[in-house]
Amino acid sequence: MKLNKCQTEAVQHLNGTCLVTSSPGSGKTRVLVERTINLIKQDINPINILCLTFTNKAANEMKERVRKRLGLKKVDFFIGTFHSLCASLLRKIGNYSGYSSNFTILDERDQMDLIFQVARLNEFDIDRGSAYRVSYAVNYYREQLEDFSWVEDKLGNPTLIDVARGYLTSCRENNLIDFSGLIYEAIKIIEKNKDVRDKLQNTFKYILVDEAQDTNQSQFHLINLLGGKWKNIMLVSDTDQSIYGWRGARYQNIKLFLEKYSDCKVIALSKNYRSTPQIISVAGKLIKHNKSHIDIKFETDNKDGEPVKCYKVPNQLKEAGWVANRIKRLINEGGWEPSDMAILYRMNKMSEPLEKEMTLGGIPYEVIGGWNFYDRKEVKDTIAMLRFLMNRKDGVAFHRLCKLMPGVGDITIGKIEKRAKEKDINLVEASYQIGTEINSVKVRDACRKISSVYKSNFDFANPPKCIMTLVDKFGFRSYLKAKYPEDKNDRNDNVDQFIDASGIFVGEKNGIDKFLQQISLITSSDKEMKENKVSLMTLHSAKGLEYPIIFMVGVEQGILPHQRAVDENLHGESEERRLCYVGMTRAKKLLYITWCNSRIGVGGKGFMRKRKATYSQFLIEAGLIKEEDF
C-alpha cells in the first residue's frame, strides 16, 4: 500500500530532530521501517543507525521487515531494546566503571535473592515485603536518575538503607548488573568519559525511537546523550497511549523534547487504517478530555461500520453470559472465527466469570499475558484448602497447603503421609500425632495448626463462609502480603473473586462438591486442544494488538477508572482514560462495551449480597450514553 502524505514526509525526513505523533493504527511501524531503509538509500552507513524499541517482539518484527525489504540475510546494525543496547555497550565499556565484559545480568528474582543474601551477611532479618521495598527503591532512583539520598528518604529505615547500599556494592564487587543498572551504568560512563561519548555519538548519528511516550527519565536522558552531537533524533510517540506511568514511564518527556529542540519538526500521523469511522469517533471524543492530548484530526478512510454498542447488564454473571452468547452468535451466524475476538477487562480477577461461561458454552479461549484464573497460584492454594476440607485423605491438596506453612518440608510431609497409611487414619490426625513428636517449634506449631483448622466447625451449606474461614485461619492474606508484596492486592482480589464465585452454591446440597466439580471442568485441559481461540486479557496487555471484534467489560466507575489508580496518582484519571482509549482502538470492525448495574459478591457472613454499580464517566465522555437517561 502506498504511503500517505504524512507518512512520506516522516520517511523522507533526513537531518535534525523530528517528532512523529502517531494515532492508533496509523502505520507507525511501517514508517520506522521505511525511514530506516530510506536512510540507507541516502548513503547513510547502516552502522550509524540506531533503532530503539521497548520489547524484543517489536524489535524482531522491525528487523525482519528491514531484512526482507533490503534482501539481507541478517541486519548488521542495531535494532533492539534499551536494555539490550546498554548490555552490548557495557560488554565493551564496562571496564570504565569496574565491570569486566563477562558480567552477569540479574533478573527480578535474582535481584531479590541477592538482597536477601546481603541482609543475611549483615545479620539482618528482613521479610519479603522489606526486600521488595529495597528493590523498588534501588531501581527507581537509578531509572529516574535520582541521588542515593532519595533511597534514604524513601526507605527511612537504617537497616533497609544499609541493605540497599550493600546490594549496590555487592553488584559492583561481584560483576553483577540488574536491569535498572544496565542503563544507569551506561549513562554514567558516557557522561564521565569524553572519549567514549565522542565515539558513540559519532557511531549513532541517526537515532529512531519507537513508543517514546513510554520512556522513563534514564531512557530519555540516554537518547539525548547519544544524539546530542548530531541531533538526528526521531521520536515516534502517541501520548494518548501512555498507560505505564505506574512503572516510571513519563509521557511528559515528549514535551521536554520539544522544549529542548525548539526547531524540532513535528509530523502527525492522524489517519487510522485499522478501525471503522464509528470506532474512531467514539475513541476520539473520549481522549479529547485529557489535557495531555495533542489536538490532531483523528480520521480514517475505512468504510462505515456498525455503531459502537454499549449495554447495561444486571451484574457481572449476566454480563459474562451475555458476552458468551453474543460470541456464539457471531461465530454461528456471522461467520466469524473465535480468534477474531478478544475480551478486555481492567483487572485480572474479572476473567473468572468469563472463563466459566466460555467453558460452559464450549467456546475455546486463552488468557493472554497471564494465567487462566483457576491456574493462578493463590487460587490453586485456596482450592487445595477447600479440597482437603472435603477429603482429609487428599494427599495432593495436603502437600500444597503444607507448603504454606513455615518449616514444613517434604521430609515432614512424608512422615505424616507414612503415619496416615500405617495407622489407617486421615492426614489431619496424622499431622497432630507427628506434631507431638517433633522437636522443631516451627514444625510442631504448623502441624498443630493444620489439625486445629480442620477440626473447626464448618457450615458446609455455605461454601463462601467455609473458604473465608480457611483463608482466615491459615492467615493466607498475610502470607500473600509478605510473599508477594509487589502484587499482593491483585492476588487478594483473586481470592475474593474465588469466594464470590462459590456464592451461587450457598444453600445447595453438596454445594462445595458441586463447586469443586465446576472448577475441575473449567481447569480441564480439553480447552487447550484448539488453536482457534477467543483471547481474554487485561487492557494493559492489549496494547499493540488488534482484533476485528472487541468486547470491553466492566466499564464502570471505580473499575475503569480504577479507584485505587485515581486515589494514588495525581494523573491517575488521565492515565485510566488513556487505558480506556487503548482498549477501544484495538477494535477493527465491531466494538461492544458493557457495564453492570450491580455487582454480586459475598458479604461478611458468607451470604451473597448485591452492591450497586454505575456506568463509567468515560462512557458519557465518549458519547455512548447520556447521564439523564440513567
XYZ file of C-alpha atoms in Angstrom:
630
model
C 0.000 0.000 0.000
C 1.249 3.474 -0.922
C 2.424 5.762 1.854
C 0.172 8.729 2.578
C 1.447 12.318 2.544
C 2.344 12.486 6.279
C 3.933 9.033 6.287
C 6.023 10.009 3.257
C 7.137 13.220 4.976
C 8.316 11.237 8.011
C 10.077 8.612 5.895
C 11.928 11.219 3.841
C 12.999 13.319 6.838
C 16.791 13.215 6.865
C 18.569 15.564 9.293
C 17.529 17.269 12.510
C 15.155 16.340 15.294
C 11.677 15.119 14.427
C 8.657 14.136 16.498
C 6.162 11.846 14.787
C 2.878 11.820 16.689
C 1.050 8.649 15.743
C -2.558 7.668 16.265
C -3.545 4.020 16.856
C -3.456 2.010 13.642
C -1.686 4.793 11.709
C 1.144 2.595 10.386
C 3.948 3.853 12.623
C 5.935 0.594 12.435
C 5.882 0.797 8.659
C 7.085 4.410 8.856
C 10.014 3.396 11.088
C 10.969 0.576 8.718
C 10.668 2.706 5.578
C 12.593 5.598 7.123
C 15.412 3.238 8.103
C 15.546 1.908 4.547
C 15.432 5.440 3.128
C 18.403 6.481 5.284
C 20.413 3.606 3.846
C 19.338 4.553 0.318
C 20.596 8.076 1.054
C 24.070 6.548 1.536
C 23.938 6.682 5.324
C 26.193 3.926 6.645
C 23.854 1.391 8.336
C 26.249 1.188 11.291
C 25.370 4.834 12.028
C 21.673 3.993 12.508
C 20.265 3.140 15.950
C 16.669 1.896 16.293
C 15.304 1.569 19.832
C 12.126 -0.282 20.811
C 10.529 -1.314 24.094
C 10.010 -5.023 23.511
C 12.005 -7.791 21.877
C 8.894 -8.663 19.874
C 8.758 -5.164 18.343
C 12.498 -5.229 17.661
C 12.342 -8.640 15.970
C 9.378 -7.566 13.842
C 11.231 -4.451 12.702
C 14.428 -6.406 11.991
C 12.524 -8.918 9.886
C 10.755 -6.223 7.868
C 14.006 -4.353 7.206
C 15.817 -7.584 6.321
C 13.163 -8.592 3.782
C 12.920 -5.130 2.220
C 16.693 -4.904 1.760
C 17.120 -8.566 0.773
C 19.631 -9.211 3.563
C 20.490 -12.483 5.307
C 20.604 -10.579 8.589
C 20.523 -6.990 9.832
C 24.016 -5.968 10.966
C 23.149 -2.639 12.639
C 21.409 -2.163 15.969
C 17.649 -2.642 16.230
C 16.667 -3.590 19.771
C 15.590 -2.565 23.241
C 17.215 -0.019 25.545
C 18.372 -2.816 27.843
C 19.911 -4.894 25.060
C 21.723 -1.809 23.732
C 23.201 -0.988 27.139
C 24.139 -4.604 27.803
C 26.003 -4.628 24.495
C 27.721 -1.311 25.258
C 28.761 -2.355 28.760
C 30.442 -5.500 27.420
C 32.805 -3.047 25.695
C 32.993 -0.038 28.033
C 32.050 -1.512 31.420
C 35.697 -1.517 32.485
C 35.442 2.267 32.901
C 33.194 1.566 35.884
C 34.935 -1.554 37.198
C 32.935 -4.203 35.292
C 34.566 -6.902 33.205
C 32.998 -7.981 29.924
C 31.647 -11.255 31.344
C 29.315 -9.611 33.894
C 26.114 -11.425 34.861
C 22.721 -9.796 34.291
C 20.301 -10.209 37.194
C 16.590 -10.617 36.560
C 13.934 -9.620 39.129
C 14.147 -12.914 41.018
C 17.944 -12.804 41.087
C 17.770 -9.279 42.455
C 15.532 -10.339 45.340
C 17.817 -13.288 46.119
C 20.855 -11.002 46.265
C 19.047 -8.539 48.545
C 18.289 -11.385 50.963
C 21.903 -12.566 50.731
C 23.201 -9.087 51.600
C 20.817 -8.950 54.566
C 21.982 -12.375 55.822
C 25.651 -11.427 55.526
C 24.959 -8.369 57.659
C 22.900 -10.474 60.095
C 19.728 -8.541 59.273
C 16.412 -10.410 59.341
C 14.124 -8.892 56.685
C 10.886 -10.216 55.223
C 9.901 -10.316 51.571
C 7.948 -7.076 51.866
C 11.028 -5.233 53.116
C 13.159 -6.803 50.393
C 10.671 -5.585 47.802
C 10.873 -2.058 49.228
C 14.643 -2.151 48.843
C 14.310 -3.487 45.289
C 11.839 -0.755 44.333
C 13.992 1.991 45.848
C 17.293 0.992 44.216
C 15.571 0.524 40.850
C 13.556 3.743 40.898
C 16.391 6.045 41.931
C 18.541 4.832 39.036
C 15.718 4.767 36.469
C 14.766 8.329 37.370
C 18.414 9.464 37.849
C 17.931 10.482 41.472
C 20.683 10.660 44.101
C 21.073 7.875 46.677
C 19.609 10.325 49.197
C 16.261 9.603 47.520
C 16.656 5.945 48.568
C 17.447 7.028 52.141
C 14.350 9.235 52.278
C 12.151 6.583 50.652
C 13.200 3.722 52.931
C 13.634 5.713 56.138
C 14.820 2.597 57.971
C 18.589 2.423 58.725
C 18.637 -1.363 58.307
C 16.972 -1.254 54.889
C 19.201 1.651 53.809
C 22.266 -0.439 54.723
C 20.863 -3.386 52.754
C 20.243 -1.127 49.727
C 23.764 0.276 49.892
C 25.201 -3.215 50.408
C 23.231 -4.529 47.424
C 24.684 -1.908 45.086
C 28.205 -2.561 46.428
C 27.758 -6.317 46.043
C 26.683 -5.889 42.417
C 29.844 -3.986 41.563
C 32.200 -6.234 43.571
C 30.764 -9.424 42.079
C 30.408 -8.239 38.459
C 26.595 -8.278 38.584
C 24.232 -5.815 36.875
C 20.446 -5.707 37.158
C 18.080 -4.252 34.526
C 17.972 -0.759 36.052
C 21.739 -0.817 36.390
C 22.301 -1.563 32.690
C 21.031 1.840 31.580
C 22.256 3.715 34.661
C 25.840 2.422 34.441
C 25.987 3.080 30.687
C 24.829 6.672 31.233
C 27.383 7.338 33.979
C 30.254 6.016 31.867
C 29.197 8.042 28.813
C 28.788 11.205 30.900
C 32.156 10.920 32.627
C 34.317 9.834 29.691
C 34.563 12.187 26.716
C 36.392 9.658 24.548
C 33.599 7.110 24.999
C 30.943 9.770 24.444
C 32.580 11.068 21.263
C 32.952 7.567 19.833
C 29.330 6.612 20.497
C 27.933 9.917 19.239
C 29.945 9.544 16.023
C 28.689 5.986 15.670
C 24.985 6.587 16.289
C 24.367 9.580 14.024
C 20.736 8.687 13.313
C 18.505 7.565 16.170
C 14.927 6.325 15.854
C 12.826 5.612 18.974
C 9.508 3.768 18.965
C 6.833 4.308 21.678
C 8.744 7.303 23.033
C 5.872 8.199 25.373
C 6.832 5.148 27.436
C 10.398 6.255 28.170
C 11.426 6.847 31.760
C 13.895 9.511 32.862
C 17.061 7.454 32.279
C 15.973 6.208 28.843
C 15.080 9.724 27.727
C 18.417 11.031 29.003
C 20.296 8.271 27.166
C 18.596 9.245 23.892
C 19.696 12.862 24.274
C 23.176 11.832 25.405
C 23.796 9.645 22.358
C 22.134 12.029 19.915
C 23.426 15.240 21.442
C 26.097 15.951 18.815
C 24.279 15.343 15.519
C 20.736 15.845 16.805
C 19.311 13.483 14.197
C 16.741 12.036 16.582
C 13.288 10.865 15.523
C 10.781 10.012 18.248
C 7.603 8.178 17.335
C 5.038 8.743 20.031
C 1.380 8.674 20.972
C 0.882 10.329 24.362
C -2.737 9.146 24.262
C -1.434 5.578 24.617
C 0.843 6.265 27.594
C -0.514 3.734 30.099
C 2.590 2.701 32.034
C 3.031 5.636 34.406
C 2.848 3.206 37.328
C 6.194 1.737 36.262
C 8.010 5.007 35.651
C 7.029 5.935 32.068
C 6.841 9.696 31.536
C 4.753 10.970 28.635
C 5.960 14.432 29.759
C 9.276 13.553 28.079
C 7.656 14.433 24.748
C 7.003 17.993 25.922
C 10.563 18.215 27.249
C 11.885 17.028 23.877
C 10.042 19.831 22.076
C 11.331 22.376 24.602
C 14.906 21.127 24.295
C 14.885 21.186 20.495
C 12.911 24.303 19.549
C 13.455 23.677 15.817
C 12.057 20.124 16.052
C 9.923 19.133 13.093
C 6.521 17.706 14.116
C 4.643 15.323 11.805
C 1.212 13.981 12.709
C 0.118 10.517 11.553
C -3.586 11.024 12.139
C -5.066 8.608 9.629
C -6.170 5.296 11.107
C -6.020 2.222 8.857
C -7.412 -0.174 11.452
C -10.861 0.829 12.678
C -14.220 1.947 11.324
C -15.242 5.631 11.441
C -17.722 4.789 14.213
C -14.990 3.379 16.482
C -12.662 6.280 15.652
C -15.380 8.811 16.517
C -16.117 7.316 19.943
C -12.428 6.945 20.895
C -11.653 10.442 19.637
C -14.411 12.039 21.729
C -13.122 10.262 24.832
C -9.444 11.147 24.584
C -10.089 14.848 23.945
C -10.933 15.098 27.653
C -7.238 14.605 28.532
C -5.215 17.805 28.915
C -2.146 15.984 27.564
C -3.966 15.216 24.303
C -2.354 16.769 21.234
C -5.190 18.148 19.154
C -4.762 16.443 15.787
C -7.500 15.229 13.488
C -8.135 11.533 14.180
C -9.658 10.127 10.991
C -9.958 7.116 8.714
C -10.855 6.342 5.097
C -12.228 2.932 6.086
C -15.813 2.110 5.155
C -18.643 2.780 7.570
C -19.340 0.001 10.051
C -21.816 -0.682 12.787
C -22.260 1.779 15.671
C -20.322 1.043 18.842
C -22.700 -0.953 21.053
C -22.959 -0.113 24.759
C -25.099 -2.336 27.003
C -26.207 -2.181 30.611
C -26.444 -5.619 32.255
C -27.768 -6.577 35.729
C -24.475 -7.943 37.154
C -21.130 -9.488 36.233
C -22.570 -13.018 35.970
C -25.227 -11.909 33.492
C -22.570 -9.877 31.712
C -20.355 -12.930 31.217
C -23.333 -14.930 29.975
C -24.315 -12.183 27.544
C -20.774 -11.961 26.136
C -20.558 -15.748 25.672
C -23.938 -15.853 23.913
C -23.031 -12.957 21.629
C -19.746 -14.658 20.719
C -21.612 -17.859 19.819
C -23.968 -15.850 17.603
C -21.088 -14.104 15.882
C -19.465 -17.485 15.192
C -22.607 -19.389 14.164
C -24.496 -16.637 12.343
C -21.868 -14.053 11.448
C -19.181 -16.368 10.116
C -16.506 -15.018 12.476
C -13.774 -17.190 13.982
C -13.051 -17.326 17.741
C -9.572 -15.919 17.024
C -11.208 -12.797 15.561
C -12.394 -11.780 19.037
C -10.911 -10.527 22.295
C -12.443 -9.690 25.674
C -10.730 -6.892 27.601
C -11.064 -6.107 31.307
C -9.391 -3.787 33.810
C -8.397 -6.322 36.496
C -7.128 -9.899 36.298
C -9.825 -11.218 38.626
C -12.532 -10.176 36.162
C -11.672 -13.118 33.901
C -13.244 -15.681 36.278
C -16.968 -15.415 35.349
C -15.991 -15.032 31.697
C -13.868 -18.192 31.769
C -16.719 -20.113 33.386
C -19.229 -19.043 30.742
C -16.802 -19.700 27.896
C -16.191 -23.208 29.189
C -19.874 -23.946 29.751
C -20.625 -22.611 26.262
C -17.944 -24.752 24.649
C -16.083 -21.678 23.356
C -12.303 -22.147 23.113
C -10.393 -19.331 24.813
C -6.958 -18.332 26.019
C -5.894 -15.863 28.702
C -3.169 -13.666 27.197
C -0.382 -12.241 29.341
C -1.265 -14.264 32.419
C -2.599 -17.487 33.866
C -6.146 -18.714 33.482
C -7.972 -17.711 36.651
C -8.039 -21.167 38.266
C -4.381 -21.768 37.393
C -3.166 -18.755 39.411
C -1.112 -19.808 42.411
C -3.166 -18.117 45.102
C -6.355 -19.586 43.623
C -4.853 -23.082 43.428
C -3.718 -22.736 47.048
C -7.257 -21.811 48.099
C -8.683 -24.698 46.081
C -6.283 -27.041 47.909
C -7.583 -25.806 51.295
C -11.154 -26.470 50.179
C -10.406 -29.853 48.607
C -8.708 -31.042 51.774
C -11.696 -29.898 53.807
C -13.857 -32.286 51.803
C -11.350 -35.136 51.665
C -8.888 -35.500 54.546
C -7.017 -38.164 52.558
C -6.333 -35.933 49.547
C -2.526 -36.101 49.586
C -2.074 -33.711 46.643
C -4.100 -30.956 48.292
C -2.437 -31.641 51.641
C 1.043 -31.315 50.153
C 0.137 -27.963 48.596
C -1.328 -26.437 51.764
C 1.654 -27.687 53.798
C 3.876 -25.582 51.564
C 2.107 -22.529 53.001
C 3.326 -23.439 56.488
C 6.810 -22.275 57.516
C 9.116 -25.136 58.455
C 7.087 -27.949 56.878
C 9.120 -29.544 54.102
C 8.906 -32.758 52.129
C 10.543 -34.826 54.905
C 7.879 -33.819 57.436
C 5.108 -34.289 54.882
C 6.477 -37.743 54.111
C 6.373 -38.673 57.819
C 2.763 -37.520 58.087
C 1.745 -39.449 54.957
C 3.526 -42.584 56.181
C 1.823 -42.360 59.625
C -1.585 -41.953 57.976
C -1.034 -45.041 55.861
C 0.409 -47.197 58.660
C -2.290 -46.278 61.194
C -5.110 -46.077 58.614
C -6.012 -42.576 59.785
C -6.615 -39.359 57.860
C -3.899 -36.780 57.312
C -5.345 -34.397 59.916
C -4.985 -36.967 62.671
C -1.539 -37.939 61.381
C -0.457 -34.279 61.430
C -1.470 -33.965 65.060
C 0.402 -37.107 66.061
C 3.605 -36.166 64.217
C 3.376 -32.668 65.658
C 3.584 -34.019 69.201
C 6.743 -35.968 68.375
C 8.836 -33.346 66.553
C 11.326 -31.106 68.362
C 11.253 -28.192 65.910
C 8.946 -25.481 67.262
C 8.057 -24.256 63.755
C 7.127 -27.702 62.506
C 5.240 -28.576 65.701
C 3.220 -25.360 65.502
C 2.465 -25.936 61.827
C 1.233 -29.487 62.414
C -0.944 -28.351 65.277
C -2.311 -25.518 63.179
C -3.345 -27.870 60.363
C -5.029 -30.125 62.879
C -6.724 -27.218 64.623
C -8.019 -25.627 61.393
C -9.602 -28.795 60.067
C -11.135 -29.768 63.398
C -13.060 -26.461 63.432
C -16.791 -26.319 62.829
C -17.679 -25.572 59.223
C -21.027 -24.656 57.702
C -20.899 -26.970 54.684
C -24.113 -25.477 53.294
C -22.260 -22.188 52.889
C -19.184 -22.622 50.602
C -18.105 -18.943 50.774
C -18.115 -18.982 54.560
C -16.073 -22.199 54.574
C -13.479 -20.649 52.268
C -13.343 -17.420 54.286
C -12.811 -19.462 57.466
C -9.961 -21.424 55.872
C -8.312 -18.303 54.450
C -8.608 -16.553 57.819
C -7.381 -19.433 59.977
C -4.394 -20.115 57.735
C -3.510 -16.407 57.731
C -3.439 -16.675 53.957
C -3.860 -12.973 53.229
C -0.909 -12.107 55.462
C 1.065 -14.842 53.714
C 0.303 -13.277 50.311
C 1.199 -9.812 51.577
C 4.559 -10.988 52.888
C 5.478 -13.274 49.980
C 4.182 -11.163 47.076
C 4.364 -7.504 48.174
C 4.597 -6.282 44.589
C 1.168 -7.618 43.587
C -0.470 -8.502 46.895
C -3.602 -6.513 46.002
C -4.191 -8.423 42.763
C -3.661 -11.760 44.494
C -6.034 -10.923 47.328
C -8.551 -9.713 44.731
C -8.312 -13.131 43.091
C -9.023 -14.830 46.432
C -12.060 -12.579 46.879
C -13.245 -13.441 43.368
C -12.867 -17.151 44.145
C -15.013 -16.696 47.247
C -17.598 -14.759 45.226
C -17.663 -17.498 42.571
C -18.649 -20.072 45.203
C -21.584 -17.944 46.332
C -24.056 -19.389 43.814
C -23.866 -22.717 45.680
C -24.977 -21.321 49.062
C -27.765 -23.467 50.475
C -27.358 -26.238 47.902
C -26.945 -29.827 48.977
C -23.316 -30.872 48.398
C -22.639 -27.283 47.315
C -18.887 -27.469 47.899
C -18.598 -30.687 45.900
C -20.566 -29.104 43.060
C -18.349 -26.021 43.148
C -15.166 -28.116 43.043
C -16.611 -30.163 40.188
C -17.363 -26.984 38.243
C -13.769 -25.826 38.781
C -12.380 -29.139 37.557
C -14.354 -28.737 34.338
C -13.020 -25.211 33.804
C -9.420 -26.235 34.508
C -9.672 -29.286 32.257
C -7.035 -29.420 29.545
C -9.742 -30.093 26.930
C -9.984 -26.396 26.102
C -6.280 -26.304 25.254
C -6.730 -28.635 22.284
C -7.793 -25.927 19.810
C -5.619 -23.168 18.394
C -8.546 -21.044 17.194
C -9.461 -19.301 20.456
C -11.049 -16.150 21.825
C -8.425 -14.024 23.606
C -9.021 -12.805 27.172
C -6.697 -10.172 28.596
C -6.341 -7.057 30.696
C -6.423 -3.682 28.985
C -2.717 -3.221 29.754
C -1.893 -6.487 27.961
C -3.885 -5.412 24.891
C -1.590 -2.560 23.867
C -0.077 -3.138 20.448
C -2.664 -5.778 19.478
C -5.721 -5.601 17.235
C -8.789 -7.765 16.630
C -11.792 -7.486 14.311
C -14.117 -7.685 17.329
C -13.528 -6.334 20.830
C -15.625 -6.750 23.975
C -14.807 -4.346 26.819
C -16.498 -5.481 30.039
C -16.978 -3.885 33.445
C -16.671 -0.294 32.215
C -17.923 1.123 35.498
C -16.945 3.914 37.854
C -14.421 2.545 40.336
C -13.267 -0.156 37.892
C -12.458 1.950 34.810
C -11.336 4.437 36.015
C -9.938 2.247 38.776
C -10.451 3.906 42.135
C -7.057 2.909 43.521
C -5.251 4.297 40.468
C -7.105 7.609 40.778
C -6.515 7.883 44.526
C -2.814 7.044 44.407
C -1.743 9.040 41.346
C -2.183 12.742 40.665
C -2.598 11.944 36.967
C -4.427 8.680 37.598
C -7.710 9.659 35.956
C -5.936 10.766 32.764
C -3.969 7.514 32.574
C -7.149 5.483 33.122
C -8.798 7.426 30.291
C -5.866 6.595 28.040
C -6.244 2.951 29.041
C -9.905 3.003 28.004
C -8.871 4.667 24.729
C -6.300 1.937 24.084
C -8.994 -0.705 24.614
C -11.411 0.954 22.197
C -8.812 1.378 19.470
C -7.919 -2.340 19.443
C -11.175 -2.968 17.526
C -11.172 -3.094 13.732
C -14.830 -3.836 12.898
C -17.050 -4.243 15.968
C -16.786 -2.795 19.473
C -19.068 -3.948 22.302
C -18.903 -2.241 25.700
C -20.794 -3.462 28.782
C -21.313 -2.137 32.285
C -23.108 -3.630 35.263
C -25.953 -2.065 37.208
C -24.819 -4.029 40.266
C -22.024 -6.309 41.415
C -22.732 -9.584 43.185
C -20.324 -10.637 45.899
C -20.130 -12.426 49.229
C -20.772 -10.486 52.427
C -19.038 -10.877 55.762
C -21.323 -13.719 56.861
C -20.780 -15.716 53.721
C -24.066 -14.907 52.008
C -24.472 -13.318 48.611
C -25.055 -9.590 48.538
C -25.676 -7.080 45.800
C -23.692 -3.858 45.560
C -24.896 -1.026 43.368
C -22.652 -0.143 40.453
C -22.837 2.627 37.898
C -21.565 3.448 34.427
C -18.102 4.891 33.934
C -17.724 8.603 33.328
C -15.785 7.579 30.203
C -18.990 6.304 28.583
C -20.513 9.769 28.897
C -17.349 11.463 27.660
C -17.269 9.134 24.634
C -20.881 9.978 23.826
C -22.071 6.402 24.298
C -24.641 7.200 26.988
C -26.375 10.282 28.347
C -26.347 10.922 32.076
C -30.010 11.922 32.098
C -31.003 8.515 30.698
C -29.944 6.890 33.968
